[in-house]
Amino acid sequence: MAMIELVDVTTRFDTTTALEGISLEIEPGESLALIGPNGAGKTTILKILGGLLMPSAGEVRFDGDLARGEVLEKLRLHATMVFQKPVLFGTTVYKNVAYGLRVRGLPENQVSERVLDALGLVQMEDFADRQARNLSGGEQKRVNLAMAIAIDPQILLLDEPTSYLDALGTKIVEGFIQRIREERQTTVVIATHDLFQAVRLTERAAVLEGGQLCQVGPSSQIIREEVEALIFSDQECNVFHGIAKNGTSEGERHLTKIELGEAVTIEALTDTTGEVTVRISPEDIIVSREPVLSSAKNTLRGVIRAIDVDDSIVRLTVDVGIDLVAIITKSSLNLLSMAVGDRVYVTFKASSVRVY
Amino acid sequence: MAMIELVDVTTRFDTTTALEGISLEIEPGESLALIGPNGAGKTTILKILGGLLMPSAGEVRFDGDLARGEVLEKLRLHATMVFQKPVLFGTTVYKNVAYGLRVRGLPENQVSERVLDALGLVQMEDFADRQARNLSGGEQKRVNLAMAIAIDPQILLLDEPTSYLDALGTKIVEGFIQRIREERQTTVVIATHDLFQAVRLTERAAVLEGGQLCQVGPSSQIIREEVEALIFSDQECNVFHGIAKNGTSEGERHLTKIELGEAVTIEALTDTTGEVTVRISPEDIIVSREPVLSSAKNTLRGVIRAIDVDDSIVRLTVDVGIDLVAIITKSSLNLLSMAVGDRVYVTFKASSVRVY
Amino acid sequence: MTVEEEIVSITLRSLTISGFAALLATVIGLPIGLFLGLRQFRGRDHIMVIVRGLMSLPTVALGLLLYLTFSRNGPLGFLQLLYTPLALIIGQAVLVTPIMISITSETVENVSPTIRELSLTLGASERGAAASVFRESLGGVVLAISASFSRAISELGVALMVGGNLQGLTRVLTTSIALETTRGEILLGIGLTIVLLSLMVVFNVLLNSAEKRVRWWLWQ
Amino acid sequence: MTVEEEIVSITLRSLTISGFAALLATVIGLPIGLFLGLRQFRGRDHIMVIVRGLMSLPTVALGLLLYLTFSRNGPLGFLQLLYTPLALIIGQAVLVTPIMISITSETVENVSPTIRELSLTLGASERGAAASVFRESLGGVVLAISASFSRAISELGVALMVGGNLQGLTRVLTTSIALETTRGEILLGIGLTIVLLSLMVVFNVLLNSAEKRVRWWLWQ
Amino acid sequence: YASQIGEKDILTISTTTSLYDTGVLDALKEDYEESHPSVILTFIAAGTGIALEQAKNGDADMILVHAPALEREFMDEGYGVNRKIFAYNFFVIVGPSTDPAQVNQSTPTEALQKIYDYGRNHNTSLWVSRDDKSGTNEKEKALWAAAGMNYTLIHDEPWFVSSGSGMGTTLNIANERGLYTLSDIGTFLKYRAEGLIALESLVRDDKTLLNVYSAIAVNSTRITHARIDLAMDFIKYIISERGQEIIGSYGNETFDSPLFYPAVNVIKTHSPETIADWIEDYAFFNVDGTLYECPVQWRYGDYGIYP
Ligand SMILES: Nc1ncnc2c1ncn2[C@@H]1O[C@H](COP(=O)(O)OP(=O)(O)OP(=O)(O)O)[C@@H](O)[C@H]1O
Ligand SMILES: Nc1ncnc2c1ncn2[C@@H]1O[C@H](COP(=O)(O)OP(=O)(O)OP(=O)(O)O)[C@@H](O)[C@H]1O
Ligand SMILES: [Mg+2]
Ligand SMILES: [Mg+2]
């Protein structure tokens, strides 16, 4: 049974709809990344998962029960959220971290032990007696993390857990998240803009956009697609429609053949079959005079259709049945002395093909 | 003459010393990165530079005059800070952005033009009539950036300008910062934990630690040292030291030869010369049985030293004089039927080499 | 009793009566203020507007209404409270509760709603979260208490009408001041005023330092 | 004049006099409250404690002091203000200014200091920054105005002593209520009280909606 | 501005609350202003003590009071001139209808003695005093003295309640607590008529209960801005037949008995003789063995008000 289940959840604030028809199940012990652009609804989902916000429509279930009344209180007790912006009580760091423990009625000696442990973990043990609100941004975020860590919740909801943190802090926090996942089977949901962090820390990722859930799937795959989509969103080239056919299975990723129009077939790593959109990053394409036997899965023959020189960057359009754009350096162009009409080979790795 | 000059500045808060004996000159039009761990004093320095905080000891000079009284007001008028945590007035987005313009007494038609321009720049033009405090974290940060951008200040003080921002937002903001530097000679001081961002955006970097200035120098050099310190604390791969030599100029980017130890020379796109640190992303490397004549600048011969298979991903370590790690798919491995000891060629583009 | 003893006993009586009144107003008004400050619900604005309107209840009028209520023929006459300190306490509490509620709810409202969320997510009950918000708005609560106590100890109408200014029983500082003034004993009246004001400054000094202690203590 | 006309004219007079008093208190107290709320300086705590202490100035005592001040033999006797509406306005303003200052400074203090910094860094002068903080604490300022006006319109001591309850000149709602009450015209007293309370509820409704407008307007 | 509204002259009159609260002054004001359109009368109603104080401070042009001893003091200090007695009535000793101390029909002196004895014996509160130095309170002190008791001493005894309040509140207290008190007739009748109190008037119409109201103009040689001409004009009006008529008939419709009796004719004609004697006895000032309504040295100007 899912630990937390959102059924067709919609959240409206006066004029805006922050979430629309979100259904999502979170299994005990799993790790989920919430990714999506600013205003996508990540924070809103986290608040709903933490029982801090009631959806305008739809259901939230915790361990199968509708989250309201006592169930809601249980949810709040088991799920702890670390907010995007640091929020602290106007007292000392120690008392901030102790709050969640005292609320749970822990004896004072255990409280102090766990507070110091949690502070130690985020390297803030020397700050115990400082006024929390006078700390620097990163220090505040660390205290917020310590507050959540200290109560050792079953479900940890992290909203950009490493924003404001320095490199070392980020590393410590990421390490800690991995450790509690392994050692205590804590369920972790992380909203982050750092896609690599999402891959590092989670198994599953959900992509939100404009309040809607666009995709849910294994992090590594989803994030890869996202990374590419983002990096090349301003160069709308090498985007094709095609049909993906079931291919060989390699561990969790599938090597799939995709037929693009005009009898061009390429290989890509994807689970998807049927109609797909693919994008091949122009910077990933190697152009050569001779075919290349290499680890790169895709080698296609074609004719140069156009050469656009722009500063030091050259944009080659190669007709391989479809028009592929490759970006090479000016000196490569000179070295290969290519001209429009020349026959060339284009090579790219299967992992360079993004499938949507 | 320095635009802003800190002379032996010390800042104490009741119990803590946030800055100690900081002397720093900021020249008109220059760009400076403030880097350092959490609590190092970055935010504090920015506030002092912006005339928002008076140092407990030491002098702040603006255009040569002691920053107090009218000079202080002038400094505040010319220097605008974007805070680490978004702060907004409790009104609409439009009025937030208009504030700085109205304070300057701009006629209303110009105000509206510039507000909409600034909002457009951070892609928030549709949010003009929303209550600013009800926005998501990233949206708020964007509005804060728009507020500073709108008044087109002479000195822009940015405290983690891209925290909370999504990838696209980050890219836009970074692009904008570069543009105003070039087009309007705006002086920019940026506090950031993203070392690569520091290199991308600034010429000079200052390293703070525990409130003291440890180092000031060219960003690329300073950051390289910082990155190294970080990277070598980790098990990152394909990071090498080398010496970059002046190469051919291609437009604005330079194709530079870099000698890595053991007589290995690679080509990279960089301006830097002298001692550098390079990193070649393992996913960018193509492994082949035969040399490739292609647009890729770097083709090296080597021997496979190790093959680590991890799920569908294979990690090949190839000794080409130095140990290069390449990541390929399992099926590529099978296809090329490579084994430890085999001779192979590795190929990667000049643009795949990151130089610090 | 000498004049000095008399003044001391009147002063102590004033402090006790208005202290209890402020206490009563706090016990009643603070939770209401917290509730109004924390929750958004339909009709909340209406309640706020009425509470604020009640702040302007003149003490003569309140005194009259309470007199009619407590008088032997009144609905609560059987309690025989008229002209007792208890009646005075109740009357002053009624007078200052709207002030208590208004100031508390206003300052509670200004505490960032994230404080409530922070408490909740750390496992506090709704009550615990309200307590956190209360802690954060302690300055406002202290002002509310100060304003309430001030209003109680400085009011005259209720003290006259339901207290009756009975010597040794319900004679308090304000009724004494009024009495000395009508008697033409202006210097004595001014003297009593100075006593009252000094006391209240001292009270606020104590409250101010208590605030720090309480803040500390609330976090224990 | 019929009784109805009389009541209407008394009511209007009450509103005008206490309105001006509240306005005067606002003009004086608001900047002081802003200043005390924004700045940290030595002695600030002392000032706050005294201001809060002054909230408990009984109206009889203030009335007496003002009477002595404005009386022909008093220091300001030459102004010939005694028993004029102006004296009443001044007296009530003195009475409520401490309330104005206390509530304003408390709520201003609770506005995040970053708002001030934000204004300054966007190029506002210190005054402009104070104005921003003021806008952000508008709710508290509105409460301060409401509380001040309420206190002014509901007070009796000053109105009696320096106003003199002169028919057609300084007779206001509270002095009328007091007069009718002592005259045994209890129903009329209660009626006037209801008039006063209804007016004040209406006033607060207006203030409430004005708050929204003002907030909008302040941002123009 | 203070003394003129537009073209009109303002006459400021300090008066005791019990007189003002009856409403008789409003009746006089209405009639007077009708015939004197250029004058506005303003009454400052305060306790006798403060009223005298206000006059001394120069904040009133004349006073209307009912405390002969205090009046004399006021005049002897040189603040008041041209005193005219314009009305009288009687105080009443009121108490619960059960009349525990059996004072009904006694003389005031006997009544107070009975109250004193009963209070002491039963150790219960029995008498409430305004204790506010008002005219009524001054009368009470005189009555206690006449009954052979020292006000300052009995003041602290348990049966003696000090209300320190106005007449209305004091009557309310007496009503609620079942106490005796001394009241002016006006307030008592009004409160009875409104059903606010159920007290009975037990002792009345005795010489010793006489209450005499007088008007005194403020001495304009002492208080230079005092508007003695205006004050004297109003005093002349009060003692005129029309003024006396209004005073005498005030309250006749509401209560069965008048609240005030006109005094001018009684003094002038010395009839009825007993009343005239009582008034002279009680409210005239003894200067060198002669009784004066207003001692000669405090008669100013020629207003023709003294025979
Ligand atoms: N209280 C509110 N009132 C009105 N609109 C709101 C409120 N809270 C959030 N929104 C809107 O809902 C949408 C989703 O907000 P949310 O905070 O969940 O975004 P997010 O994905 O966390 O974004 P970010 O990456 O910027 O933090 C945004 O467009 C935001 O403006
Ligand atoms: N108002 C304050 N009172 C007390 N200490 C303060 C105050 N503001 C800052 N400090 C302390 O001064 C030091 C420097 O703070 P600062 O905010 O400049 O750090 P920072 O470099 O910006 O850190 P971060 O990366 O976390 O934002 C920190 O140790 C902080 O705790
Ligand atoms: Mg968010
Ligand atoms: Mg910082």
CSV table of N, CA and C in Angstrom, one decimal, chain E residues 195-230:
chain,number,residue,atom,x,y,z
E,195,GLY,N,-38.0,55.7,39.4
E,195,GLY,CA,-38.0,54.3,39.9
E,195,GLY,C,-36.7,53.7,40.1
E,196,LEU,N,-35.7,54.6,40.3
E,196,LEU,CA,-34.3,54.1,40.5
E,196,LEU,C,-34.1,53.6,41.9
E,197,ILE,N,-34.8,54.3,42.8
E,197,ILE,CA,-34.5,53.9,44.2
E,197,ILE,C,-35.9,53.8,44.9
E,198,ALA,N,-35.8,53.0,46.0
E,198,ALA,CA,-37.0,52.7,46.8
E,198,ALA,C,-36.9,53.3,48.2
E,199,LEU,N,-36.0,54.3,48.3
E,199,LEU,CA,-35.8,54.9,49.6
E,199,LEU,C,-36.9,55.8,50.0
E,200,GLU,N,-37.1,55.9,51.3
E,200,GLU,CA,-38.2,56.8,51.8
E,200,GLU,C,-37.5,58.0,52.4
E,201,SER,N,-38.2,59.1,52.2
E,201,SER,CA,-37.7,60.3,52.9
E,201,SER,C,-38.3,60.3,54.3
E,202,LEU,N,-37.4,60.2,55.3
E,202,LEU,CA,-37.8,59.9,56.7
E,202,LEU,C,-37.8,61.2,57.5
E,203,VAL,N,-36.9,62.0,57.3
E,203,VAL,CA,-36.8,63.3,58.1
E,203,VAL,C,-36.7,64.4,57.1
E,204,ARG,N,-37.6,65.4,57.2
E,204,ARG,CA,-37.6,66.5,56.3
E,204,ARG,C,-38.1,67.8,56.9
E,205,ASP,N,-38.0,68.9,56.1
E,205,ASP,CA,-38.7,70.1,56.5
E,205,ASP,C,-38.3,70.7,57.9
E,206,ASP,N,-37.2,70.3,58.3
E,206,ASP,CA,-36.7,70.9,59.6
E,206,ASP,C,-35.8,72.0,59.3
E,207,LYS,N,-35.8,72.9,60.3
E,207,LYS,CA,-34.9,74.1,60.1
E,207,LYS,C,-33.5,73.7,59.8
E,208,THR,N,-33.0,72.7,60.5
E,208,THR,CA,-31.6,72.3,60.3
E,208,THR,C,-31.4,71.7,59.0
E,209,LEU,N,-32.4,71.3,58.3
E,209,LEU,CA,-32.2,70.7,57.0
E,209,LEU,C,-32.3,71.7,55.8
E,210,LEU,N,-32.4,72.9,56.2
E,210,LEU,CA,-32.5,74.0,55.2
E,210,LEU,C,-31.4,74.0,54.3
E,211,ASN,N,-31.7,74.2,53.0
E,211,ASN,CA,-30.7,74.3,51.9
E,211,ASN,C,-30.9,75.6,51.2
E,212,VAL,N,-29.9,76.4,51.2
E,212,VAL,CA,-30.0,77.7,50.6
E,212,VAL,C,-29.1,77.9,49.4
E,213,TYR,N,-29.6,78.3,48.3
E,213,TYR,CA,-28.8,78.5,47.1
E,213,TYR,C,-28.5,80.0,46.9
E,214,SER,N,-27.2,80.3,46.6
E,214,SER,CA,-27.0,81.7,46.4
E,214,SER,C,-26.1,81.9,45.1
E,215,ALA,N,-26.2,83.0,44.6
E,215,ALA,CA,-25.4,83.4,43.4
E,215,ALA,C,-24.4,84.4,43.9
E,216,ILE,N,-23.1,84.2,43.4
E,216,ILE,CA,-22.1,85.2,43.8
E,216,ILE,C,-21.4,85.6,42.5
E,217,ALA,N,-21.2,86.8,42.3
E,217,ALA,CA,-20.4,87.3,41.1
E,217,ALA,C,-19.0,87.3,41.5
E,218,VAL,N,-18.1,87.0,40.5
E,218,VAL,CA,-16.7,87.0,40.7
E,218,VAL,C,-16.2,88.4,40.7
E,219,ASN,N,-15.4,88.7,41.7
E,219,ASN,CA,-14.8,90.0,41.9
E,219,ASN,C,-13.9,90.5,40.8
E,220,SER,N,-14.4,91.5,40.0
E,220,SER,CA,-13.7,91.8,38.8
E,220,SER,C,-12.5,92.7,39.1
E,221,THR,N,-12.4,93.2,40.4
E,221,THR,CA,-11.2,93.9,40.7
E,221,THR,C,-10.1,92.9,41.0
E,222,ARG,N,-10.5,91.7,41.5
E,222,ARG,CA,-9.5,90.7,41.8
E,222,ARG,C,-9.2,89.9,40.5
E,223,ILE,N,-10.3,89.4,39.8
E,223,ILE,CA,-10.1,88.7,38.6
E,223,ILE,C,-10.5,89.7,37.5
E,224,THR,N,-9.5,90.3,36.9
E,224,THR,CA,-9.8,91.5,36.1
E,224,THR,C,-10.7,91.2,34.9
E,225,HIS,N,-10.6,90.0,34.3
E,225,HIS,CA,-11.4,89.7,33.1
E,225,HIS,C,-12.8,89.2,33.4
E,226,ALA,N,-13.1,89.0,34.7
E,226,ALA,CA,-14.4,88.5,35.1
E,226,ALA,C,-15.5,89.5,34.6
E,227,ARG,N,-16.5,89.0,34.0
E,227,ARG,CA,-17.5,89.9,33.3
E,227,ARG,C,-18.6,90.2,34.3
E,228,ILE,N,-18.3,91.1,35.2
E,228,ILE,CA,-19.2,91.3,36.3
E,228,ILE,C,-20.5,91.9,35.8
E,229,ASP,N,-20.5,92.7,34.7
E,229,ASP,CA,-21.8,93.3,34.3
E,229,ASP,C,-22.7,92.2,33.8
E,230,LEU,N,-22.2,91.3,33.0
E,230,LEU,CA,-23.0,90.2,32.5
E,230,LEU,C,-23.5,89.3,33.7
